[in-house]
Tab-separated table of C-alpha atoms and ligand atoms in Angstrom:
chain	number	residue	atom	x	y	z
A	1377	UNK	CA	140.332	-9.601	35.941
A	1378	UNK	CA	143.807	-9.744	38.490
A	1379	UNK	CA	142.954	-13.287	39.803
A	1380	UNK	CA	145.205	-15.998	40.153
A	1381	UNK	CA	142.522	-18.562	39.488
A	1382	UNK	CA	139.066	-18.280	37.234
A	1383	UNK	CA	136.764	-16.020	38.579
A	1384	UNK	CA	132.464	-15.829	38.556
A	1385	UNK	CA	131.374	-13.066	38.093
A	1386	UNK	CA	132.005	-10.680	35.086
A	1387	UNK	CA	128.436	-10.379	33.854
A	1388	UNK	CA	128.929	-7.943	31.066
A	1389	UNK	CA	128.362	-8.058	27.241
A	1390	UNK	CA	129.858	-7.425	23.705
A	1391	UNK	CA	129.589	-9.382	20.099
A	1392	UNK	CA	127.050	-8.467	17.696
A	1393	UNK	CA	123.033	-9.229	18.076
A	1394	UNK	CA	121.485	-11.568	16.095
A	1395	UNK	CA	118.093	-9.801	15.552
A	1396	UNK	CA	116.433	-6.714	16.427
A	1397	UNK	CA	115.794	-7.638	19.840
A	1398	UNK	CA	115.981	-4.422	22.176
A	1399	UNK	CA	113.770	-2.765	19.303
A	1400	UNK	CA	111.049	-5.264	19.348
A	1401	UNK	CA	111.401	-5.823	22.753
A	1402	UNK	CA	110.667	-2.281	23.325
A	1403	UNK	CA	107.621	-2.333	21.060
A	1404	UNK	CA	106.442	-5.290	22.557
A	1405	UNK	CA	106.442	-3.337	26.505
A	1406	UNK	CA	104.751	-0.447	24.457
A	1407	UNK	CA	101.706	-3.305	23.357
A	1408	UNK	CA	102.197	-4.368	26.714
A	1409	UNK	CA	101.573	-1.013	28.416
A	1410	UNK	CA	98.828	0.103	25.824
A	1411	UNK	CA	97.189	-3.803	26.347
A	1412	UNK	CA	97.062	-2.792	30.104
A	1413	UNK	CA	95.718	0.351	29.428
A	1414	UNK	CA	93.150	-0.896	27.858
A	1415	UNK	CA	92.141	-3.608	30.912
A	1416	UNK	CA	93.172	-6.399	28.581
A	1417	UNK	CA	93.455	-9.297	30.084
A	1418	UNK	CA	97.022	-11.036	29.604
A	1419	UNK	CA	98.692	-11.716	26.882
A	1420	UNK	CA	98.412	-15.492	27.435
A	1421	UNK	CA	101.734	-17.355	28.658
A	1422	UNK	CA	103.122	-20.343	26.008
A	1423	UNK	CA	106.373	-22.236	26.564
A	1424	UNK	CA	106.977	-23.052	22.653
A	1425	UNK	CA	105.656	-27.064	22.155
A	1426	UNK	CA	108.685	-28.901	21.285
A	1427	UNK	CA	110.440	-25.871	21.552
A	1428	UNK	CA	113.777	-24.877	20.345
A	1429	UNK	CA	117.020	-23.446	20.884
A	1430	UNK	CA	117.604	-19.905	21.758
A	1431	UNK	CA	115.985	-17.236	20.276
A	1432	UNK	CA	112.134	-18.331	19.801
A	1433	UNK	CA	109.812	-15.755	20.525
A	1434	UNK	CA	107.913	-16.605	24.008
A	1435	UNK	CA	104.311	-15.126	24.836
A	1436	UNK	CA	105.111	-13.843	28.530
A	1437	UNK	CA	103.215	-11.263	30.814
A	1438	UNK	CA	105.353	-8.545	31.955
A	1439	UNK	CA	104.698	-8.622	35.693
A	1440	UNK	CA	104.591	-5.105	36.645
A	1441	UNK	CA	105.432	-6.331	40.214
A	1442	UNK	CA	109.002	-7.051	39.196
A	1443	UNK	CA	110.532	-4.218	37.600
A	1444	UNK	CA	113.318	-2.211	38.161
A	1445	UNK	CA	113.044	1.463	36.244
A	1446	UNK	CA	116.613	1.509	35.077
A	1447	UNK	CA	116.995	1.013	31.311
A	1448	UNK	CA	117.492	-2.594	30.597
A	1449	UNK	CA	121.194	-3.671	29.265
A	1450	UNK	CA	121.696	-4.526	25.375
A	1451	UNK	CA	120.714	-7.970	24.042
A	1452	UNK	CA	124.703	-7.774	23.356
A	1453	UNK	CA	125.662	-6.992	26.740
A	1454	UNK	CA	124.010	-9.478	28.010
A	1455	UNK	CA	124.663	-12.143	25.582
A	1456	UNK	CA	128.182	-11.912	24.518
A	1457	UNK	CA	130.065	-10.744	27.675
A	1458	UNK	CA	129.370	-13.384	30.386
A	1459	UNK	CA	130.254	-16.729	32.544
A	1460	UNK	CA	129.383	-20.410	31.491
A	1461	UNK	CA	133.150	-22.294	32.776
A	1462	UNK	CA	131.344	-25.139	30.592
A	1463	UNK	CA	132.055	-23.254	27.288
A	1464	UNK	CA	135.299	-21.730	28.255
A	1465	UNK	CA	136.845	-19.165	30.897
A	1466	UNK	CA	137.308	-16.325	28.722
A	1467	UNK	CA	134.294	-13.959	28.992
A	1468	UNK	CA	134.026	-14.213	25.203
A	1469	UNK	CA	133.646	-18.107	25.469
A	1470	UNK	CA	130.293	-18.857	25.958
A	1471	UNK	CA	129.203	-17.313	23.085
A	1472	UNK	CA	131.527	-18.015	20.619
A	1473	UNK	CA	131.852	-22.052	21.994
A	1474	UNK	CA	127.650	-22.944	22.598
A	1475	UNK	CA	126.918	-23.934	19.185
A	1476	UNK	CA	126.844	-27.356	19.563
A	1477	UNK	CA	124.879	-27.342	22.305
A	1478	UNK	CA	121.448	-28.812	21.741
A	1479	UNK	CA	118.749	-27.470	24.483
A	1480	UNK	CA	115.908	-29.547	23.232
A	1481	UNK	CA	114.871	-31.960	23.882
A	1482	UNK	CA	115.234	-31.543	27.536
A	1483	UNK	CA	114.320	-33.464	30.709
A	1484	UNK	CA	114.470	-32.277	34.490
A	1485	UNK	CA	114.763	-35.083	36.806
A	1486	UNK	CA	113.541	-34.775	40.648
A	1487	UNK	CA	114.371	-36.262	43.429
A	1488	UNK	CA	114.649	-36.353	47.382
A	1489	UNK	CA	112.349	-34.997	50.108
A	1490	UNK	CA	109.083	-34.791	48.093
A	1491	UNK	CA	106.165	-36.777	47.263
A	1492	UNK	CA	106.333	-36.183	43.516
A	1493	UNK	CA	109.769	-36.922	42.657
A	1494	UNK	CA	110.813	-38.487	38.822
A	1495	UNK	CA	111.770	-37.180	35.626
A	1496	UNK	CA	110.097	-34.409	33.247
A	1497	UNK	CA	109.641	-33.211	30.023
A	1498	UNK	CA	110.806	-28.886	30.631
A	1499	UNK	CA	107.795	-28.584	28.677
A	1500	UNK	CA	105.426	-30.743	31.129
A	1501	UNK	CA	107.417	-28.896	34.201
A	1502	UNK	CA	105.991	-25.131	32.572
A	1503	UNK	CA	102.879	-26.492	31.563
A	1504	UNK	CA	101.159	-25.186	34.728
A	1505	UNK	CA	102.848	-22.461	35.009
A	1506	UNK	CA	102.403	-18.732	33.303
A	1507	UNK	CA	105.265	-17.163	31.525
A	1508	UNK	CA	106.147	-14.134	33.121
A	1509	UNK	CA	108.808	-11.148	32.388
A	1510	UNK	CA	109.971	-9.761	35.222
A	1511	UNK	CA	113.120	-7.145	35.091
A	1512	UNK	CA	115.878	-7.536	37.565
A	1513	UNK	CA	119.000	-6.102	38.343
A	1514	UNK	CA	121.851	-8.349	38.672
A	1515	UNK	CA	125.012	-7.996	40.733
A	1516	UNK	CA	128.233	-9.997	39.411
A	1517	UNK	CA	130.635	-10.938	42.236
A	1518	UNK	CA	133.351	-8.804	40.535
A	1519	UNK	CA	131.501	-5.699	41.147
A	1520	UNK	CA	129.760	-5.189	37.551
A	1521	UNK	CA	125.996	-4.880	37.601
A	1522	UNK	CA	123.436	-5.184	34.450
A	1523	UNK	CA	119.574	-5.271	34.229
A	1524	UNK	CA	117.729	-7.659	32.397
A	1525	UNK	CA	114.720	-8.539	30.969
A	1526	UNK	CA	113.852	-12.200	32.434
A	1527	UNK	CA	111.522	-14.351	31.105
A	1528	UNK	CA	110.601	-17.412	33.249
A	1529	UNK	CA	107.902	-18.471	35.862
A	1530	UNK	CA	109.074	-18.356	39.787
A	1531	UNK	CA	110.779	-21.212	41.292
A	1532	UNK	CA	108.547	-21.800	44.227
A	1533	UNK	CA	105.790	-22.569	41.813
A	1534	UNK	CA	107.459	-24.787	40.755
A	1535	UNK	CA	108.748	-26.385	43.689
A	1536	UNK	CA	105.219	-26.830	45.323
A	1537	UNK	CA	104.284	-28.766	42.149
A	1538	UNK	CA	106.683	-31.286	43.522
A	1539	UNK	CA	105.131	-31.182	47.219
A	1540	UNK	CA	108.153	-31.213	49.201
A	1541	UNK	CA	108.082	-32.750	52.593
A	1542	UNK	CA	109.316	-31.611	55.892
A	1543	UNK	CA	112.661	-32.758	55.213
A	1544	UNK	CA	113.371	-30.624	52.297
A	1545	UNK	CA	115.214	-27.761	53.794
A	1546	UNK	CA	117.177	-26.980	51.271
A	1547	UNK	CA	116.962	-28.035	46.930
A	1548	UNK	CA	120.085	-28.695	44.759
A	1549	UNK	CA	120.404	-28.083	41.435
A	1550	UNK	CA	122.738	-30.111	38.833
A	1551	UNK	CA	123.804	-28.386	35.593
A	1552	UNK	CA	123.819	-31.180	32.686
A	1553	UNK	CA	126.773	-32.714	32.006
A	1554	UNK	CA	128.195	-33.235	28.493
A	1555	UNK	CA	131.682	-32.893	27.857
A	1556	UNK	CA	131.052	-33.456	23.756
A	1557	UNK	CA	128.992	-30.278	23.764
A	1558	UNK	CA	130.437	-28.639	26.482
A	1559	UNK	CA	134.364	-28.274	25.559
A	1560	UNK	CA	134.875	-26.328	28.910
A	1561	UNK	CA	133.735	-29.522	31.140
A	1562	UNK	CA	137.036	-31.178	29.306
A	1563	UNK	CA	139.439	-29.031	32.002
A	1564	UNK	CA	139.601	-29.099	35.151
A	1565	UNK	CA	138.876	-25.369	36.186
A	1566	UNK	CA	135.620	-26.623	38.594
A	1567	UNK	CA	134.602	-29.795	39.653
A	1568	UNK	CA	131.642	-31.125	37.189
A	1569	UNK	CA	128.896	-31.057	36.741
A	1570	UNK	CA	128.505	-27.056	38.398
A	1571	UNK	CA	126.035	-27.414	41.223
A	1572	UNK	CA	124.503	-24.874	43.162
A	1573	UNK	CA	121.825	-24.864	46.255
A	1574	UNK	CA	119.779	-22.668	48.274
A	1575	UNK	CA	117.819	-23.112	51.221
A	1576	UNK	CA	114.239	-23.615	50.624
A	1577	UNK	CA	112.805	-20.270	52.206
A	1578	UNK	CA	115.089	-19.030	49.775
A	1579	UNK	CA	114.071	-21.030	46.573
A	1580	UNK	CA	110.292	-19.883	47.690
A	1581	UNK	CA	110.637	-16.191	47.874
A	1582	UNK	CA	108.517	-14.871	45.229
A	1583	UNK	CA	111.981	-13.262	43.173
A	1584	UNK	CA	113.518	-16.464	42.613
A	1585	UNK	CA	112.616	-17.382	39.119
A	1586	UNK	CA	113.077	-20.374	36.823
A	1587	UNK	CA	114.695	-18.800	33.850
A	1588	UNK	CA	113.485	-20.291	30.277
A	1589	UNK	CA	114.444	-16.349	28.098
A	1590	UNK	CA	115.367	-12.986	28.285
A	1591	UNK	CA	113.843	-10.168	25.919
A	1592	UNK	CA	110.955	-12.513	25.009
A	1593	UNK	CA	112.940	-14.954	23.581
A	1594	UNK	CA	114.141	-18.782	24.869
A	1595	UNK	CA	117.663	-18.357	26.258
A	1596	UNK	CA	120.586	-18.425	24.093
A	1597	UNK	CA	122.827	-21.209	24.781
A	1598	UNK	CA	125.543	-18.883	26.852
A	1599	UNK	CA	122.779	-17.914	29.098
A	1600	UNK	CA	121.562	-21.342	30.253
A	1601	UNK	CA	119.709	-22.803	27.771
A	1602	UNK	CA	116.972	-24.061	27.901
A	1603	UNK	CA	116.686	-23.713	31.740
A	1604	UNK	CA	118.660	-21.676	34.445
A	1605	UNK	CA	117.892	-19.869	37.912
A	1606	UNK	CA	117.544	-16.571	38.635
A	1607	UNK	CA	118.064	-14.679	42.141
A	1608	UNK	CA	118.945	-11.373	41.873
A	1609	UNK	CA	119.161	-10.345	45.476
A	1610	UNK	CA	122.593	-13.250	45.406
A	1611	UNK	CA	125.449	-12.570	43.252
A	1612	UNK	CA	125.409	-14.084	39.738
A	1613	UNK	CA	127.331	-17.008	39.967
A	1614	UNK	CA	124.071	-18.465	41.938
A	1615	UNK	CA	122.695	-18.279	38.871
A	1616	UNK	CA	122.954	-21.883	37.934
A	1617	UNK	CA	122.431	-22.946	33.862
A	1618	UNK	CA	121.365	-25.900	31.880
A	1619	UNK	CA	119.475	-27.138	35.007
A	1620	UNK	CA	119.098	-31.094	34.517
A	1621	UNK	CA	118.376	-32.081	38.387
A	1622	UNK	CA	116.316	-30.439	41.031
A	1623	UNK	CA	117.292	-32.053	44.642
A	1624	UNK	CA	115.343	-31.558	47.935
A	1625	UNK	CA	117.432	-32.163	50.554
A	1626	UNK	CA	117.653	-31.814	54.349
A	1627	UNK	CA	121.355	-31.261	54.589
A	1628	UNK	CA	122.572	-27.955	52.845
A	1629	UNK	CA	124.574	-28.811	49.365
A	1630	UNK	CA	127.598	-28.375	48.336
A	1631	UNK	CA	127.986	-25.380	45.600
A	1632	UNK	CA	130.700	-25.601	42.726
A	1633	UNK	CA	132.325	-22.135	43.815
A	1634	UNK	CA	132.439	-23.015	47.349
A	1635	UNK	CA	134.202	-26.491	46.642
A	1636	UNK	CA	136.441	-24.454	44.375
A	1637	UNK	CA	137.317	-21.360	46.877
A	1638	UNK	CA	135.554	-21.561	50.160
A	1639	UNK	CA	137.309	-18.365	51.635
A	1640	UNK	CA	135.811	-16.552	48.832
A	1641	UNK	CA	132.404	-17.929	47.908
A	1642	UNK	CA	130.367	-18.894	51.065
A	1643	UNK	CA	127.097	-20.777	50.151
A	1644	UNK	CA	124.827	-17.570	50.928
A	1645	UNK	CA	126.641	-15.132	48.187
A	1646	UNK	CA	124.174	-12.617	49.071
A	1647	UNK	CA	124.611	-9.078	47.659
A	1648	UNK	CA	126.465	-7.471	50.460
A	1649	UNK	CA	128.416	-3.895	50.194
A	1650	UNK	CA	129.576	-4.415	53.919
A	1651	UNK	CA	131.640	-7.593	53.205
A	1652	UNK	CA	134.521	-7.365	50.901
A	1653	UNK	CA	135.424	-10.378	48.954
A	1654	UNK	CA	138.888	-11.147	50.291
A	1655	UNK	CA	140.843	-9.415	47.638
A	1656	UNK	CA	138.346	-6.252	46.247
A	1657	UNK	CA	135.585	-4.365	47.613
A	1658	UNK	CA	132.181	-5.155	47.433
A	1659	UNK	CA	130.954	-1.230	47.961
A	1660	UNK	CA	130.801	-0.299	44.307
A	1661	UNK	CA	129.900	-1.653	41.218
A	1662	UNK	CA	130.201	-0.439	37.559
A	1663	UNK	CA	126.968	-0.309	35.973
A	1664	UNK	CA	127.556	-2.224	32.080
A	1665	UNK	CA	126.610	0.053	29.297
A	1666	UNK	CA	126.728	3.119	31.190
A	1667	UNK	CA	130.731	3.862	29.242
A	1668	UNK	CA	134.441	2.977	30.116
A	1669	UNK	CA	134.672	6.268	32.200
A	1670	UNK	CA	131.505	6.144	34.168
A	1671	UNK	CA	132.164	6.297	37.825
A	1672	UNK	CA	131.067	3.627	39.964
A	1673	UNK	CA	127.785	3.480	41.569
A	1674	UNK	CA	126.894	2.294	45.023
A	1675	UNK	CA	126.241	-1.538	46.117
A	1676	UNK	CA	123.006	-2.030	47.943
A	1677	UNK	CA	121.992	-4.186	50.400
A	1678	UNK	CA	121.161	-7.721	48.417
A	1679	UNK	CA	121.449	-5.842	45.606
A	1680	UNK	CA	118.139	-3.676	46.246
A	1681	UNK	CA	115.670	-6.368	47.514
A	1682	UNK	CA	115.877	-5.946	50.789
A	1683	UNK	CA	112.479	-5.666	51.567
A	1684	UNK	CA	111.890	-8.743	50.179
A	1685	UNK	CA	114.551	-10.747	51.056
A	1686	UNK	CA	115.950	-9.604	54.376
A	1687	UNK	CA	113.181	-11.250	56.232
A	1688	UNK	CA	114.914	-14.197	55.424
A	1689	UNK	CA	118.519	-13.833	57.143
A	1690	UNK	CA	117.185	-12.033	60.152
A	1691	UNK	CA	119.476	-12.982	63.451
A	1692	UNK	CA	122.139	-14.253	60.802
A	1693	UNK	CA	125.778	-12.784	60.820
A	1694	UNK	CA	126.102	-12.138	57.700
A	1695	UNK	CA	129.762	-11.451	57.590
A	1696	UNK	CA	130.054	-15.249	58.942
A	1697	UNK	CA	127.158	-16.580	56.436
A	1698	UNK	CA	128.305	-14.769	53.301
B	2357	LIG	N1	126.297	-22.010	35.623
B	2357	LIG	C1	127.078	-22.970	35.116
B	2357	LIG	N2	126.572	-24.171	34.887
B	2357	LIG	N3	128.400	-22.761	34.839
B	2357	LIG	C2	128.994	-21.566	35.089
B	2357	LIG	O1	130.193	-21.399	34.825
B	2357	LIG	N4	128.705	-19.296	35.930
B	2357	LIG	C3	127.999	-18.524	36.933
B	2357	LIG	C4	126.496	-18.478	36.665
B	2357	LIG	N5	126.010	-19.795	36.361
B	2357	LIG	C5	128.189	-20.514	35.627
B	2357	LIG	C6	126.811	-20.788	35.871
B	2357	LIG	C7	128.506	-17.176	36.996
B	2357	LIG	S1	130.036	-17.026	37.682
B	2357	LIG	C8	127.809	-16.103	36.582
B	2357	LIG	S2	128.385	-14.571	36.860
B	2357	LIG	C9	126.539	-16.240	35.891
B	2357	LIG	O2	126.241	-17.607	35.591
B	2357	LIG	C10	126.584	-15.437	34.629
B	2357	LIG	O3	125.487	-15.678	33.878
B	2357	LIG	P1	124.718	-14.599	33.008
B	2357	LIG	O4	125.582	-13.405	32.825
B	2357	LIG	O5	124.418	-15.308	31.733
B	2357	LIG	O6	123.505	-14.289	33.809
């Protein structure tokens, strides 16, 4: 990338798979579809007791609601080729510096503006909840774009769990900090722990999800083991990993990339072709997987979801609120 200073962003993918992934996975959506066909009832949702670092088969419902019909991007794309500053700047980093990261076991704690507030087990936090897959396209700030097979359960399930008062206008989120596992958090390319925040309309809109896999597996540790956020209409570097605190809040937070550059990465970050990042366009975006030489495709508006996310920035500016 020509930046002067570490970028978000570059959500791409190389290295070699560990497994047969994109062929099970696509036998599994072929049970799926043939299961639904059928009028079976779902496949039954299981977060993995005592569960286990990446790569542990999950038993998720494919929510048909939530499903883009562009191919979804290699297990390698999406695994090898990314951004996790805590592992390393280079887009190679994160996979090739998460070893010693240990997911499990893992603990959430909440706080703030809600009558529920304390510290969980992850596996008490999904208990409730039903696994879903949902596939979404995602939008990297530096103009690349990949689709992926999420597995997770949405946030605003969640949330409500919690019972957030009036005061909670907004939630935090804290990414764990632990320098021994996490050689990246040993330089001082962002302030740690990363931190990220949305408002709480936001964190309740049905597409924000509470990512625990992708390809119906628990998250490999360069993805944001065990435990990361999803919101695919924002680009990626909302996308907070290794969540270890959820914070409702009545003032909005502060967000690692916006303490870092705040001419560049407003709080928002919402998938927007009609405002340029200071120094490239937003308009385009190359589409990972589909070859060196493939021309650019078209931004959309929040990356697609505008039906169900504009509703939510109506009578905003959002050159000012980007
Ligand atoms: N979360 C933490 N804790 N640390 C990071 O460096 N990078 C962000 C986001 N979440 C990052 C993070 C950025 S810049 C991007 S583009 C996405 O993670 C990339 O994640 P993915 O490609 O695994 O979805």
């Amino acid at each position: 990338m020509l930046i002067r200073r570490p970028q978000p962003g570059d959500c791409a993918g190389i290295q070699p798979s560990e497994i047969t992934d994109e062929q099970v996975y696509l036998d599994r959506r072929n049970l799926l579809r043939a299961a639904l066909a059928m009028g079976v009832a779902g496949l039954g949702t299981a977060w993995p007791a005592g569960a286990v670092s990446g790569g542990a088969p999950l038993n998720a419902k494919r929510n048909p609601a939530f499903h883009v019909s562009d191919p979804p991007n290699s297990y390698d794309d999406i695994t090898t080729y990314n951004n996790y500053y805590e592992f390393g700047t280079d887009k190679s980093s994160p996979a090739a510096n998460s070893d010693r990261f240990k997911p499990t076991p893992w603990t959430v704690t909440v706080s703030g503006a809600a009558e529920r507030t304390g510290k969980f087990a992850l596996e008490d936090l999904l208990k409730p909840h039903a696994l879903e897959e949902r596939v979404y396209r995602m939008r990297c700030v530096e103009a690349w774009s990949l689709v992926i097979p999420w597995v997770g359960v949405p946030l605003g399930e969640v949330l409500k769990t919690f019972k957030p008062t009036a005061n909670a206008k907004y939630v935090a989120f804290k990414t764990v900090l632990r320098p021994s596992e996490m050689p990246g958090q040993t330089v001082n390319v962002l302030q740690w722990p990363y931190v990220e925040g949305l408002r709480i309309d936001e964190a309740m809109n049905p597409l924000a999800l509470l990512a625990v896999g992708l390809y119906g597996k628990t998250l490999p540790n360069q993805n944001g083991a065990p435990l990361r956020l999803v919101t695919p209409w924002k680009y990626g570097f909302k996308g907070i990993k290794s969540i270890v605190e959820i914070h409702f809040t009545e003032k909005q937070p502060p967000t690692s990339w916006n303490i870092s550059a705040p001419d560049e990465y407003g709080f928002y970050a919402n998938v927007n072709p009609h405002v340029d990042h200071p120094r490239w366009s937003q308009a385009r975006e190359r589409k990972i997987g589909s070859g060196l030489f493939a021309s650019k495709v078209p931004t959309l508006m929040f990356n697609g979801y505008e039906q169900e996310v504009a509703g939510l920035y109506r009578g905003m500016d959002l050159a000012k609120n980007f």
